[in-house]
């Protein structure tokens, strides 16, 4: 059996033990906001933003990008569950800055094993076959961090499914210090009207 599986189940047993009355939480987020951020393991949205269970929606993907699917979740978040503000949070040293669309496509074509980063260059060390299906995915890589926050806030702002009354705030989370730093240009673009 998997050691990780055992660890997860034992951590969960301890969590459920102290669950208390959290089983009575309402479905809509009590503090009425949604966060879109990266899946990076160093980011703990609950801790960095002071969230308890039931407080807010947290939507995560690689990069915290405003993909069609992230927007799908944000629309459900406000339309059916009443959130009133959105936060887009990208972060320093994001893995999405470390490769290009073409790099990942080539790596996937060569094999499906985990690649290694060697002196700034991704190398595939695994055995093939890989797959060319990576050609059909938009990987939403990041070239410029502040710019990606602006672009994503703008994409949500200009979605015909998102009402103008919802303010969208743009931030960069610093993995070195734990601080959130606002991207003023993004917040300006995301201003409610
Ligand atoms: Zn990231």
Short mmCIF file of C-alpha atoms and ligand atoms in Angstrom, two decimals:
data_model
loop_
_atom_site.label_atom_id
_atom_site.label_comp_id
_atom_site.label_asym_id
_atom_site.label_seq_id
_atom_site.Cartn_x
_atom_site.Cartn_y
_atom_site.Cartn_z
CA UNK A 1 0.00 0.00 0.00
CA UNK A 2 1.02 3.59 -0.44
CA UNK A 3 2.73 5.26 2.52
CA UNK A 4 1.35 8.60 1.42
CA UNK A 5 -2.15 7.20 1.38
CA UNK A 6 -1.75 6.06 5.00
CA UNK A 7 -0.37 9.46 6.01
CA UNK A 8 -3.24 11.30 4.37
CA UNK A 9 -5.83 9.04 5.97
CA UNK A 10 -4.31 9.35 9.42
CA UNK A 11 -4.09 13.16 9.13
CA UNK A 12 -7.72 13.17 8.04
CA UNK A 13 -8.80 11.04 10.97
CA UNK A 14 -7.22 13.57 13.34
CA UNK A 15 -8.87 16.45 11.46
CA UNK A 16 -12.31 14.85 11.57
CA UNK A 17 -11.82 14.20 15.29
CA UNK A 18 -11.71 17.97 15.95
CA UNK A 19 -14.28 18.87 13.30
CA UNK A 20 -16.75 20.22 15.86
CA UNK A 21 -19.69 22.09 14.38
CA UNK A 22 -18.06 22.79 11.01
CA UNK A 23 -20.49 20.24 9.60
CA UNK A 24 -23.14 22.90 9.95
CA UNK A 25 -21.42 25.48 7.74
CA UNK A 26 -23.54 27.02 4.99
CA UNK A 27 -22.69 26.32 1.33
CA UNK A 28 -22.22 29.99 0.27
CA UNK A 29 -18.89 31.45 1.43
CA UNK A 30 -19.51 33.47 4.62
CA UNK A 31 -17.07 36.25 3.70
CA UNK A 32 -18.30 36.45 0.14
CA UNK A 33 -15.13 36.49 -1.87
CA UNK A 34 -13.20 34.25 -4.23
CA UNK A 35 -9.47 33.81 -4.70
CA UNK A 36 -7.82 32.60 -7.90
CA UNK A 37 -4.26 31.46 -7.29
CA UNK A 38 -1.52 29.03 -8.29
CA UNK A 39 -1.37 25.39 -7.23
CA UNK A 40 2.20 25.96 -5.96
CA UNK A 41 2.81 23.86 -2.83
CA UNK A 42 4.35 26.84 -1.00
CA UNK A 43 1.10 28.77 -1.11
CA UNK A 44 -1.44 28.17 1.63
CA UNK A 45 -4.34 30.49 0.77
CA UNK A 46 -6.10 29.86 4.08
CA UNK A 47 -3.06 30.88 6.09
CA UNK A 48 -1.89 33.78 3.95
CA UNK A 49 -5.35 35.35 3.78
CA UNK A 50 -6.71 34.31 7.17
CA UNK A 51 -9.42 31.97 5.96
CA UNK A 52 -11.42 29.45 7.97
CA UNK A 53 -13.53 26.68 6.50
CA UNK A 54 -16.64 28.22 4.99
CA UNK A 55 -15.11 31.68 4.44
CA UNK A 56 -14.23 31.94 0.74
CA UNK A 57 -13.88 30.14 -2.58
CA UNK A 58 -10.35 29.25 -3.60
CA UNK A 59 -9.80 28.34 -7.24
CA UNK A 60 -6.38 26.97 -8.07
CA UNK A 61 -4.54 25.93 -11.21
CA UNK A 62 -0.99 26.04 -12.55
CA UNK A 63 -0.08 29.75 -12.43
CA UNK A 64 -3.41 30.94 -11.02
CA UNK A 65 -4.33 31.84 -14.59
CA UNK A 66 -7.74 33.13 -15.68
CA UNK A 67 -8.38 30.13 -17.91
CA UNK A 68 -11.85 29.41 -19.26
CA UNK A 69 -12.27 26.92 -16.46
CA UNK A 70 -11.18 29.40 -13.77
CA UNK A 71 -13.74 31.87 -15.12
CA UNK A 72 -16.36 29.12 -15.08
CA UNK A 73 -15.74 28.69 -11.35
CA UNK A 74 -15.75 32.45 -10.68
CA UNK A 75 -19.08 32.83 -12.47
CA UNK A 76 -20.64 30.04 -10.41
CA UNK A 77 -19.07 31.62 -7.32
CA UNK A 78 -20.86 34.96 -7.72
CA UNK A 79 -23.95 33.91 -9.63
CA UNK A 80 -25.06 31.02 -7.45
CA UNK A 81 -23.11 31.48 -4.25
CA UNK A 82 -23.07 35.23 -3.81
CA UNK A 83 -19.40 36.23 -3.79
CA UNK A 84 -18.85 39.97 -4.24
CA UNK A 85 -15.09 40.44 -4.73
CA UNK A 86 -12.38 38.51 -6.56
CA UNK A 87 -8.66 38.29 -5.81
CA UNK A 88 -6.18 37.14 -8.48
CA UNK A 89 -2.91 36.10 -6.83
CA UNK A 90 0.17 35.06 -8.82
CA UNK A 91 3.51 34.58 -7.06
CA UNK A 92 7.27 35.00 -7.24
CA UNK A 93 9.32 32.05 -8.49
CA UNK A 94 6.31 30.51 -10.18
CA UNK A 95 7.12 27.33 -12.09
CA UNK A 96 5.09 28.71 -14.99
CA UNK A 97 7.93 31.18 -15.67
CA UNK A 98 10.42 28.35 -16.14
CA UNK A 99 9.30 26.99 -19.48
CA UNK A 100 7.64 27.95 -22.74
CA UNK A 101 4.71 26.33 -24.50
CA UNK A 102 7.16 24.88 -27.01
CA UNK A 103 9.46 23.45 -24.32
CA UNK A 104 6.68 21.53 -22.63
CA UNK A 105 5.31 20.27 -25.92
CA UNK A 106 8.73 18.95 -26.92
CA UNK A 107 9.28 17.31 -23.51
CA UNK A 108 5.90 15.59 -23.69
CA UNK A 109 6.61 14.43 -27.22
CA UNK A 110 9.78 12.77 -26.03
CA UNK A 111 8.41 10.96 -22.95
CA UNK A 112 5.84 11.03 -20.16
CA UNK A 113 8.48 10.70 -17.43
CA UNK A 114 9.32 13.63 -15.14
CA UNK A 115 11.83 15.95 -16.83
CA UNK A 116 14.76 17.55 -15.00
CA UNK A 117 15.86 21.17 -14.88
CA UNK A 118 19.58 21.25 -15.57
CA UNK A 119 21.28 24.65 -15.39
CA UNK A 120 18.15 26.43 -16.52
CA UNK A 121 17.43 23.98 -19.34
CA UNK A 122 14.69 21.38 -19.18
CA UNK A 123 15.88 17.94 -20.22
CA UNK A 124 13.92 14.81 -20.78
CA UNK A 125 15.62 11.85 -19.14
CA UNK A 126 12.81 9.33 -19.42
CA UNK A 127 12.07 6.67 -21.93
CA UNK A 128 9.53 7.18 -24.68
CA UNK A 129 7.07 7.03 -26.11
CA UNK A 130 5.71 10.46 -25.36
CA UNK A 131 2.66 12.12 -26.88
CA UNK A 132 2.05 14.91 -29.37
CA UNK A 133 -1.26 15.75 -27.69
CA UNK A 134 0.52 18.54 -25.79
CA UNK A 135 0.28 20.53 -29.03
CA UNK A 136 -3.42 20.98 -28.42
CA UNK A 137 -3.19 22.39 -24.92
CA UNK A 138 -2.67 26.06 -24.14
CA UNK A 139 -0.32 25.78 -21.17
CA UNK A 140 -0.72 29.45 -20.14
CA UNK A 141 2.93 29.96 -19.26
CA UNK A 142 4.08 33.22 -17.66
CA UNK A 143 6.73 35.56 -19.13
CA UNK A 144 6.27 38.62 -16.92
CA UNK A 145 4.70 38.21 -13.52
CA UNK A 146 3.09 41.63 -13.05
CA UNK A 147 1.91 41.55 -16.65
CA UNK A 148 0.27 38.15 -16.19
CA UNK A 149 -1.70 39.48 -13.21
CA UNK A 150 -2.89 42.46 -15.29
CA UNK A 151 -3.81 40.26 -18.25
CA UNK A 152 -5.74 37.82 -16.07
CA UNK A 153 -7.61 40.51 -14.14
CA UNK A 154 -8.46 42.13 -17.48
CA UNK A 155 -9.69 38.83 -18.90
CA UNK A 156 -12.04 38.33 -15.97
CA UNK A 157 -13.09 42.01 -16.06
CA UNK A 158 -14.01 41.84 -19.71
CA UNK A 159 -15.86 38.54 -19.51
CA UNK A 160 -19.47 39.17 -20.51
CA UNK A 161 -20.47 36.78 -17.72
CA UNK A 162 -18.86 38.83 -14.94
CA UNK A 163 -20.76 41.92 -13.73
CA UNK A 164 -18.97 45.26 -13.52
CA UNK A 165 -19.97 45.66 -9.88
CA UNK A 166 -17.46 43.03 -8.73
CA UNK A 167 -14.06 44.51 -7.86
CA UNK A 168 -11.14 42.32 -8.98
CA UNK A 169 -7.90 42.83 -7.05
CA UNK A 170 -4.51 41.80 -8.44
CA UNK A 171 -1.61 40.65 -6.26
CA UNK A 172 1.76 38.95 -6.32
CA UNK A 173 2.47 36.70 -3.36
CA UNK A 174 6.13 36.65 -2.37
CA UNK A 175 7.16 33.10 -1.50
CA UNK A 176 10.31 34.49 0.16
CA UNK A 177 8.49 36.61 2.74
CA UNK A 178 4.87 35.46 2.82
CA UNK A 179 3.72 38.94 1.79
CA UNK A 180 1.03 39.88 -0.68
CA UNK A 181 2.05 42.82 -2.84
CA UNK A 182 -0.63 44.56 -4.86
CA UNK A 183 -0.21 45.10 -8.60
CA UNK A 184 -1.78 48.58 -8.83
CA UNK A 185 -2.24 48.40 -12.61
CA UNK A 186 -4.21 45.15 -12.23
CA UNK A 187 -6.42 46.49 -9.47
CA UNK A 188 -7.03 49.59 -11.59
CA UNK A 189 -8.08 47.41 -14.55
CA UNK A 190 -10.24 45.35 -12.20
CA UNK A 191 -11.98 48.31 -10.57
CA UNK A 192 -15.71 48.00 -10.17
CA UNK A 193 -17.94 50.43 -12.05
ZN1 LIG B 1 3.03 29.06 -9.46
#
